[in-house]
mmCIF file of C-alpha atoms in Angstrom:
data_model
loop_
_atom_site.group_PDB
_atom_site.id
_atom_site.type_symbol
_atom_site.label_atom_id
_atom_site.label_comp_id
_atom_site.label_asym_id
_atom_site.label_seq_id
_atom_site.Cartn_x
_atom_site.Cartn_y
_atom_site.Cartn_z
ATOM 1 C CA UNK G 1 -12.909 -36.150 -51.538
ATOM 2 C CA UNK G 2 -15.626 -37.245 -49.111
ATOM 3 C CA UNK G 3 -13.014 -38.512 -46.683
ATOM 4 C CA UNK G 4 -11.113 -35.253 -46.932
ATOM 5 C CA UNK G 5 -14.247 -33.224 -46.228
ATOM 6 C CA UNK G 6 -15.141 -35.366 -43.232
ATOM 7 C CA UNK G 7 -11.603 -35.027 -41.893
ATOM 8 C CA UNK G 8 -11.741 -31.243 -42.294
ATOM 9 C CA UNK G 9 -15.107 -31.093 -40.578
ATOM 10 C CA UNK G 10 -13.830 -33.118 -37.630
ATOM 11 C CA UNK G 11 -10.826 -30.783 -37.358
ATOM 12 C CA UNK G 12 -13.100 -27.750 -37.184
ATOM 13 C CA UNK G 13 -15.261 -29.462 -34.590
ATOM 14 C CA UNK G 14 -12.175 -30.334 -32.602
ATOM 15 C CA UNK G 15 -11.216 -26.687 -32.508
ATOM 16 C CA UNK G 16 -14.695 -25.746 -31.334
ATOM 17 C CA UNK G 17 -15.055 -28.286 -28.549
ATOM 18 C CA UNK G 18 -11.944 -27.263 -26.615
ATOM 19 C CA UNK G 19 -9.411 -29.802 -27.964
ATOM 20 C CA UNK G 20 -7.519 -27.291 -30.074
ATOM 21 C CA UNK G 21 -7.749 -23.919 -31.784
ATOM 22 C CA UNK G 22 -7.448 -20.366 -30.471
ATOM 23 C CA UNK G 23 -9.677 -20.939 -27.432
ATOM 24 C CA UNK G 24 -7.456 -23.733 -26.184
ATOM 25 C CA UNK G 25 -4.359 -21.571 -26.608
ATOM 26 C CA UNK G 26 -5.951 -18.648 -24.743
ATOM 27 C CA UNK G 27 -7.067 -20.888 -21.883
ATOM 28 C CA UNK G 28 -3.487 -22.159 -21.525
ATOM 29 C CA UNK G 29 -2.175 -18.597 -21.474
ATOM 30 C CA UNK G 30 -4.764 -17.646 -18.827
ATOM 31 C CA UNK G 31 -3.672 -20.535 -16.600
ATOM 32 C CA UNK G 32 0.010 -19.629 -16.987
ATOM 33 C CA UNK G 33 -0.564 -15.934 -16.252
ATOM 34 C CA UNK G 34 -2.800 -16.849 -13.321
ATOM 35 C CA UNK G 35 -0.096 -19.023 -11.758
ATOM 36 C CA UNK G 36 2.465 -16.230 -12.169
ATOM 37 C CA UNK G 37 0.152 -13.688 -10.511
ATOM 38 C CA UNK G 38 -0.895 -16.042 -7.730
ATOM 39 C CA UNK G 39 2.554 -17.315 -6.783
ATOM 40 C CA UNK G 40 4.256 -13.977 -7.470
ATOM 41 C CA UNK G 41 1.906 -12.136 -5.105
ATOM 42 C CA UNK G 42 2.589 -14.675 -2.351
ATOM 43 C CA UNK G 43 6.357 -14.346 -2.784
ATOM 44 C CA UNK G 44 6.076 -10.538 -2.868
ATOM 45 C CA UNK G 45 3.973 -10.596 0.292
ATOM 46 C CA UNK G 46 6.467 -12.838 2.091
ATOM 47 C CA UNK G 47 9.279 -10.409 1.246
ATOM 48 C CA UNK G 48 7.373 -7.282 2.316
ATOM 49 C CA UNK G 49 5.291 -8.481 5.277
ATOM 50 C CA UNK G 50 5.897 -10.440 8.429
ATOM 51 C CA UNK G 51 3.121 -11.975 10.577
ATOM 52 C CA UNK G 52 3.028 -11.449 14.337
ATOM 53 C CA UNK G 53 0.731 -12.751 17.053
ATOM 54 C CA UNK G 54 -0.087 -10.139 19.700
ATOM 55 C CA UNK G 55 -0.330 -11.825 23.132
ATOM 56 C CA UNK G 56 -1.377 -8.858 25.311
ATOM 57 C CA UNK G 57 -4.384 -6.536 25.580
ATOM 58 C CA UNK G 58 -2.437 -3.251 25.557
ATOM 59 C CA UNK G 59 -3.584 -2.355 22.015
ATOM 60 C CA UNK G 60 -7.289 -3.051 22.505
ATOM 61 C CA UNK G 61 -9.672 -2.346 20.875
ATOM 62 C CA UNK G 62 -7.477 -1.985 17.768
ATOM 63 C CA UNK G 63 -5.749 -5.341 18.315
ATOM 64 C CA UNK G 64 -7.108 -7.983 20.688
ATOM 65 C CA UNK G 65 -5.062 -10.636 22.520
ATOM 66 C CA UNK G 66 -4.322 -13.537 20.199
ATOM 67 C CA UNK G 67 -4.923 -11.519 17.025
ATOM 68 C CA UNK G 68 -2.526 -12.169 14.162
ATOM 69 C CA UNK G 69 -1.326 -9.066 12.341
ATOM 70 C CA UNK G 70 0.582 -8.403 9.133
ATOM 71 C CA UNK G 71 3.384 -5.891 9.571
ATOM 72 C CA UNK G 72 5.240 -4.289 6.680
ATOM 73 C CA UNK G 73 9.001 -4.443 7.019
ATOM 74 C CA UNK G 74 10.198 -0.825 7.068
ATOM 75 C CA UNK G 75 13.102 1.311 8.125
ATOM 76 C CA UNK G 76 12.613 3.374 11.281
ATOM 77 C CA UNK G 77 13.030 6.538 9.244
ATOM 78 C CA UNK G 78 9.711 5.807 7.485
ATOM 79 C CA UNK G 79 7.654 5.965 10.689
ATOM 80 C CA UNK G 80 4.992 8.682 10.996
ATOM 81 C CA UNK G 81 2.717 9.744 13.826
ATOM 82 C CA UNK G 82 -0.253 7.439 14.254
ATOM 83 C CA UNK G 83 1.550 4.336 12.979
ATOM 84 C CA UNK G 84 1.196 1.091 14.917
ATOM 85 C CA UNK G 85 4.729 -0.275 14.946
ATOM 86 C CA UNK G 86 6.606 -3.402 15.980
ATOM 87 C CA UNK G 87 9.859 -2.643 17.808
ATOM 88 C CA UNK G 88 12.389 -4.218 20.133
ATOM 89 C CA UNK G 89 14.039 -2.237 22.905
ATOM 90 C CA UNK G 90 16.088 -3.961 25.600
ATOM 91 C CA UNK G 91 14.983 -1.381 28.183
ATOM 92 C CA UNK G 92 11.374 -2.463 27.652
ATOM 93 C CA UNK G 93 11.558 -6.159 26.801
ATOM 94 C CA UNK G 94 13.594 -8.726 24.924
ATOM 95 C CA UNK G 95 10.516 -9.579 22.834
ATOM 96 C CA UNK G 96 8.986 -7.522 20.010
ATOM 97 C CA UNK G 97 6.341 -5.069 21.219
ATOM 98 C CA UNK G 98 3.422 -3.385 19.435
ATOM 99 C CA UNK G 99 2.516 0.251 20.238
ATOM 100 C CA UNK G 100 1.219 3.373 18.507
ATOM 101 C CA UNK G 101 3.513 6.307 17.689
ATOM 102 C CA UNK G 102 2.060 9.549 19.052
ATOM 103 C CA UNK G 103 5.173 11.732 18.918
ATOM 104 C CA UNK G 104 8.360 11.971 16.842
ATOM 105 C CA UNK G 105 11.636 13.839 17.319
ATOM 106 C CA UNK G 106 11.070 17.484 18.304
ATOM 107 C CA UNK G 107 7.434 16.996 19.375
ATOM 108 C CA UNK G 108 6.164 18.013 22.787
ATOM 109 C CA UNK G 109 3.646 15.401 23.915
ATOM 110 C CA UNK G 110 1.489 16.324 26.875
ATOM 111 C CA UNK G 111 -1.431 14.944 28.798
ATOM 112 C CA UNK G 112 -3.713 16.293 29.266
ATOM 113 C CA UNK G 113 -5.118 19.334 27.518
ATOM 114 C CA UNK G 114 -8.591 20.788 27.947
ATOM 115 C CA UNK G 115 -11.172 18.036 27.794
ATOM 116 C CA UNK G 116 -8.655 15.446 28.980
ATOM 117 C CA UNK G 117 -7.145 14.881 25.544
ATOM 118 C CA UNK G 118 -3.571 14.178 24.505
ATOM 119 C CA UNK G 119 -1.803 17.122 22.872
ATOM 120 C CA UNK G 120 1.087 17.169 20.408
ATOM 121 C CA UNK G 121 2.761 20.565 20.046
ATOM 122 C CA UNK G 122 -0.312 22.137 21.623
ATOM 123 C CA UNK G 123 -2.768 20.464 19.218
ATOM 124 C CA UNK G 124 -5.423 18.338 20.886
ATOM 125 C CA UNK G 125 -5.787 14.905 19.319
ATOM 126 C CA UNK G 126 -9.083 13.230 18.552
ATOM 127 C CA UNK G 127 -8.250 9.574 19.261
ATOM 128 C CA UNK G 128 -11.189 7.368 18.231
ATOM 129 C CA UNK G 129 -8.942 4.292 18.313
ATOM 130 C CA UNK G 130 -8.357 4.248 22.081
ATOM 131 C CA UNK G 131 -10.416 2.119 24.444
ATOM 132 C CA UNK G 132 -13.619 3.826 25.518
ATOM 133 C CA UNK G 133 -14.358 3.919 29.210
ATOM 134 C CA UNK G 134 -17.796 3.261 30.632
ATOM 135 C CA UNK G 135 -19.333 6.381 32.199
ATOM 136 C CA UNK G 136 -19.395 4.895 35.717
ATOM 137 C CA UNK G 137 -15.740 3.840 35.393
ATOM 138 C CA UNK G 138 -14.739 7.227 34.066
ATOM 139 C CA UNK G 139 -16.420 8.964 36.997
ATOM 140 C CA UNK G 140 -14.172 7.114 39.447
ATOM 141 C CA UNK G 141 -11.070 6.850 37.309
ATOM 142 C CA UNK G 142 -7.813 8.740 37.450
ATOM 143 C CA UNK G 143 -8.072 10.841 34.326
ATOM 144 C CA UNK G 144 -7.302 14.531 34.483
ATOM 145 C CA UNK G 145 -10.728 15.865 33.589
ATOM 146 C CA UNK G 146 -13.409 16.738 36.132
ATOM 147 C CA UNK G 147 -16.415 14.572 36.917
ATOM 148 C CA UNK G 148 -19.760 15.837 35.664
ATOM 149 C CA UNK G 149 -23.139 15.717 37.377
ATOM 150 C CA UNK G 150 -24.504 17.103 40.619
ATOM 151 C CA UNK G 151 -23.208 14.527 43.083
ATOM 152 C CA UNK G 152 -20.624 15.268 45.763
ATOM 153 C CA UNK G 153 -18.127 12.592 44.747
ATOM 154 C CA UNK G 154 -14.471 13.483 44.199
ATOM 155 C CA UNK G 155 -13.688 11.215 41.240
ATOM 156 C CA UNK G 156 -11.320 12.628 38.648
ATOM 157 C CA UNK G 157 -12.559 10.819 35.515
ATOM 158 C CA UNK G 158 -14.208 12.570 32.610
ATOM 159 C CA UNK G 159 -17.665 11.069 33.124
ATOM 160 C CA UNK G 160 -18.331 11.372 29.383
ATOM 161 C CA UNK G 161 -17.961 7.766 28.273
ATOM 162 C CA UNK G 162 -15.140 8.716 25.892
ATOM 163 C CA UNK G 163 -11.657 7.272 25.802
ATOM 164 C CA UNK G 164 -9.379 8.565 28.548
ATOM 165 C CA UNK G 165 -6.144 9.833 27.001
ATOM 166 C CA UNK G 166 -4.045 8.886 30.025
ATOM 167 C CA UNK G 167 -4.483 8.306 33.734
ATOM 168 C CA UNK G 168 -0.918 9.571 34.234
ATOM 169 C CA UNK G 169 -0.188 13.270 33.562
ATOM 170 C CA UNK G 170 3.077 13.916 31.719
ATOM 171 C CA UNK G 171 4.881 16.298 29.399
ATOM 172 C CA UNK G 172 7.758 15.078 27.238
ATOM 173 C CA UNK G 173 9.828 16.686 24.497
ATOM 174 C CA UNK G 174 10.876 13.843 22.218
ATOM 175 C CA UNK G 175 14.609 13.807 21.349
ATOM 176 C CA UNK G 176 15.500 13.896 17.659
ATOM 177 C CA UNK G 177 15.635 10.416 16.171
ATOM 178 C CA UNK G 178 13.300 9.012 18.837
ATOM 179 C CA UNK G 179 9.609 8.119 19.150
ATOM 180 C CA UNK G 180 7.044 8.395 21.946
ATOM 181 C CA UNK G 181 4.759 5.336 21.981
ATOM 182 C CA UNK G 182 1.482 4.557 23.725
ATOM 183 C CA UNK G 183 -0.876 1.591 23.735
ATOM 184 C CA UNK G 184 -4.479 2.126 22.669
ATOM 185 C CA UNK G 185 -5.716 0.653 25.937
ATOM 186 C CA UNK G 186 -4.280 3.477 27.994
ATOM 187 C CA UNK G 187 -5.511 2.114 31.329
ATOM 188 C CA UNK G 188 -3.544 -1.146 30.979
ATOM 189 C CA UNK G 189 -0.619 -0.431 28.655
ATOM 190 C CA UNK G 190 2.980 -0.419 29.826
ATOM 191 C CA UNK G 191 4.342 2.074 27.304
ATOM 192 C CA UNK G 192 6.474 5.232 27.237
ATOM 193 C CA UNK G 193 4.679 6.507 30.356
ATOM 194 C CA UNK G 194 6.139 3.618 32.368
ATOM 195 C CA UNK G 195 9.683 4.732 31.445
ATOM 196 C CA UNK G 196 9.440 8.495 31.978
ATOM 197 C CA UNK G 197 12.194 8.460 34.601
ATOM 198 C CA UNK G 198 14.679 6.712 32.338
ATOM 199 C CA UNK G 199 17.063 8.292 29.849
ATOM 200 C CA UNK G 200 15.079 9.677 26.934
ATOM 201 C CA UNK G 201 11.915 9.943 29.091
ATOM 202 C CA UNK G 202 10.422 6.735 27.773
ATOM 203 C CA UNK G 203 11.166 7.401 24.118
ATOM 204 C CA UNK G 204 12.494 4.734 21.764
ATOM 205 C CA UNK G 205 15.048 5.147 18.971
ATOM 206 C CA UNK G 206 13.670 4.950 15.439
ATOM 207 C CA UNK G 207 16.249 2.249 14.744
ATOM 208 C CA UNK G 208 14.403 -0.042 17.199
ATOM 209 C CA UNK G 209 11.425 -0.190 14.830
ATOM 210 C CA UNK G 210 11.468 -2.974 12.243
ATOM 211 C CA UNK G 211 7.859 -3.176 11.025
ATOM 212 C CA UNK G 212 4.582 -1.244 10.763
ATOM 213 C CA UNK G 213 1.244 -3.024 11.229
ATOM 214 C CA UNK G 214 -0.832 -2.727 8.065
ATOM 215 C CA UNK G 215 -3.689 -5.150 8.736
ATOM 216 C CA UNK G 216 -5.256 -7.688 11.029
ATOM 217 C CA UNK G 217 -5.006 -11.111 9.415
ATOM 218 C CA UNK G 218 -6.801 -13.309 11.945
ATOM 219 C CA UNK G 219 -9.528 -13.895 13.080
ATOM 220 C CA UNK G 220 -10.738 -11.376 10.465
ATOM 221 C CA UNK G 221 -8.987 -9.578 7.616
ATOM 222 C CA UNK G 222 -9.134 -5.846 8.359
ATOM 223 C CA UNK G 223 -6.930 -3.020 7.131
ATOM 224 C CA UNK G 224 -5.666 -0.571 9.767
ATOM 225 C CA UNK G 225 -6.651 2.967 8.861
ATOM 226 C CA UNK G 226 -4.233 5.862 9.370
ATOM 227 C CA UNK G 227 -5.677 8.196 12.044
ATOM 228 C CA UNK G 228 -6.798 11.456 10.457
ATOM 229 C CA UNK G 229 -6.048 13.435 13.619
ATOM 230 C CA UNK G 230 -2.316 13.398 12.722
ATOM 231 C CA UNK G 231 -2.761 14.404 9.084
ATOM 232 C CA UNK G 232 -2.540 18.155 9.754
ATOM 233 C CA UNK G 233 0.739 17.874 11.667
ATOM 234 C CA UNK G 234 4.047 18.325 9.781
ATOM 235 C CA UNK G 235 4.931 15.153 7.872
ATOM 236 C CA UNK G 236 1.342 13.934 7.841
ATOM 237 C CA UNK G 237 0.586 10.232 8.063
ATOM 238 C CA UNK G 238 2.181 7.247 6.355
ATOM 239 C CA UNK G 239 0.840 5.622 3.212
ATOM 240 C CA UNK G 240 -0.599 2.091 3.350
ATOM 241 C CA UNK G 241 1.672 -0.692 2.126
ATOM 242 C CA UNK G 242 1.055 -2.785 -1.010
ATOM 243 C CA UNK G 243 -1.124 -5.367 0.764
ATOM 244 C CA UNK G 244 -4.322 -4.490 -1.137
ATOM 245 C CA UNK G 245 -2.493 -4.795 -4.456
ATOM 246 C CA UNK G 246 -1.029 -8.133 -3.412
ATOM 247 C CA UNK G 247 -4.443 -9.478 -2.407
ATOM 248 C CA UNK G 248 -5.915 -8.291 -5.707
ATOM 249 C CA UNK G 249 -3.132 -10.095 -7.597
ATOM 250 C CA UNK G 250 -3.800 -13.310 -5.638
ATOM 251 C CA UNK G 251 -7.530 -13.181 -6.382
ATOM 252 C CA UNK G 252 -6.999 -12.282 -10.046
ATOM 253 C CA UNK G 253 -4.463 -15.090 -10.441
ATOM 254 C CA UNK G 254 -6.779 -17.628 -8.821
ATOM 255 C CA UNK G 255 -9.657 -16.522 -11.060
ATOM 256 C CA UNK G 256 -7.548 -16.853 -14.218
ATOM 257 C CA UNK G 257 -6.379 -20.343 -13.245
ATOM 258 C CA UNK G 258 -9.930 -21.527 -12.546
ATOM 259 C CA UNK G 259 -11.410 -19.976 -15.689
ATOM 260 C CA UNK G 260 -8.579 -21.151 -17.926
ATOM 261 C CA UNK G 261 -8.714 -24.694 -16.566
ATOM 262 C CA UNK G 262 -12.499 -24.815 -16.883
ATOM 263 C CA UNK G 263 -12.616 -23.605 -20.489
ATOM 264 C CA UNK G 264 -11.861 -26.941 -22.181
ATOM 265 C CA UNK G 265 -14.310 -29.113 -20.161
ATOM 266 C CA UNK G 266 -17.116 -26.538 -20.483
ATOM 267 C CA UNK G 267 -16.718 -26.236 -24.260
ATOM 268 C CA UNK G 268 -16.598 -30.036 -24.642
ATOM 269 C CA UNK G 269 -19.833 -30.424 -22.685
ATOM 270 C CA UNK G 270 -21.523 -27.768 -24.808
ATOM 271 C CA UNK G 271 -20.215 -29.446 -27.983
ATOM 272 C CA UNK G 272 -21.694 -32.819 -26.997
ATOM 273 C CA UNK G 273 -25.028 -31.124 -26.398
ATOM 274 C CA UNK G 274 -25.021 -29.682 -29.907
ATOM 275 C CA UNK G 275 -24.158 -33.045 -31.483
ATOM 276 C CA UNK G 276 -27.100 -34.695 -29.749
ATOM 277 C CA UNK G 277 -29.637 -32.376 -31.449
ATOM 278 C CA UNK G 278 -32.088 -34.064 -33.937
ATOM 279 C CA UNK G 279 -30.814 -34.369 -37.497
ATOM 280 C CA UNK G 280 -33.299 -31.817 -38.852
ATOM 281 C CA UNK G 281 -32.690 -29.242 -36.149
ATOM 282 C CA UNK G 282 -31.317 -25.838 -37.137
#
């Protein structure tokens, strides 16, 4: 009987110190689920997103030269105003290009309205994402506003220190099925304005778009916000892709793997500590 009792006691202790029992089963399940979440999120991300390295400065300050971005693979029909898209058009370049959509089929895009801002269908856009110009540069620039101050200079910049919508005046009605695209660094971007004299007045077919930038991946991880200035226009803005959910699944999976794998060793260490207590301890 004594041997049987000792054997039973050792079995109970074994279950408590991580070598068996419910805790050991749950830790194994946690590790398995964690691996599924972790690897599944990576596979999902690889199917939905494609990384690109942006070599030029035409999208500053939103995207800097050398930045690596994550672009969601989409159909051109899903594009909305304000999206930063990756497209390939042989009239522009043989390489993929990154620009911001400011007009879609049927829109009249004009620069500039009162205050030197871009207008879409007569609505002035507040564009906080474009490169801001220093006041002294703006006062001698080629924007369409008028210089402020009491001097006698003839500069045509805005003199306000705000982003200049465009140093080239234009008015374009976008053909159906096409997009009008501009870089955020308007003073240095070769975009739709550089192709105004071509067929389509610099617009690009929706079918040329194959991805929409959702986030900066390197050197920092930053989600790209949808510009609110386009929200009141028909169609509104696009919805963010599933990147946040995928990142959450990766982190949750990693946490489950670590916690599940650590359960057994932690419980064993705690069990040894209890066995080392003095015989009369309670």
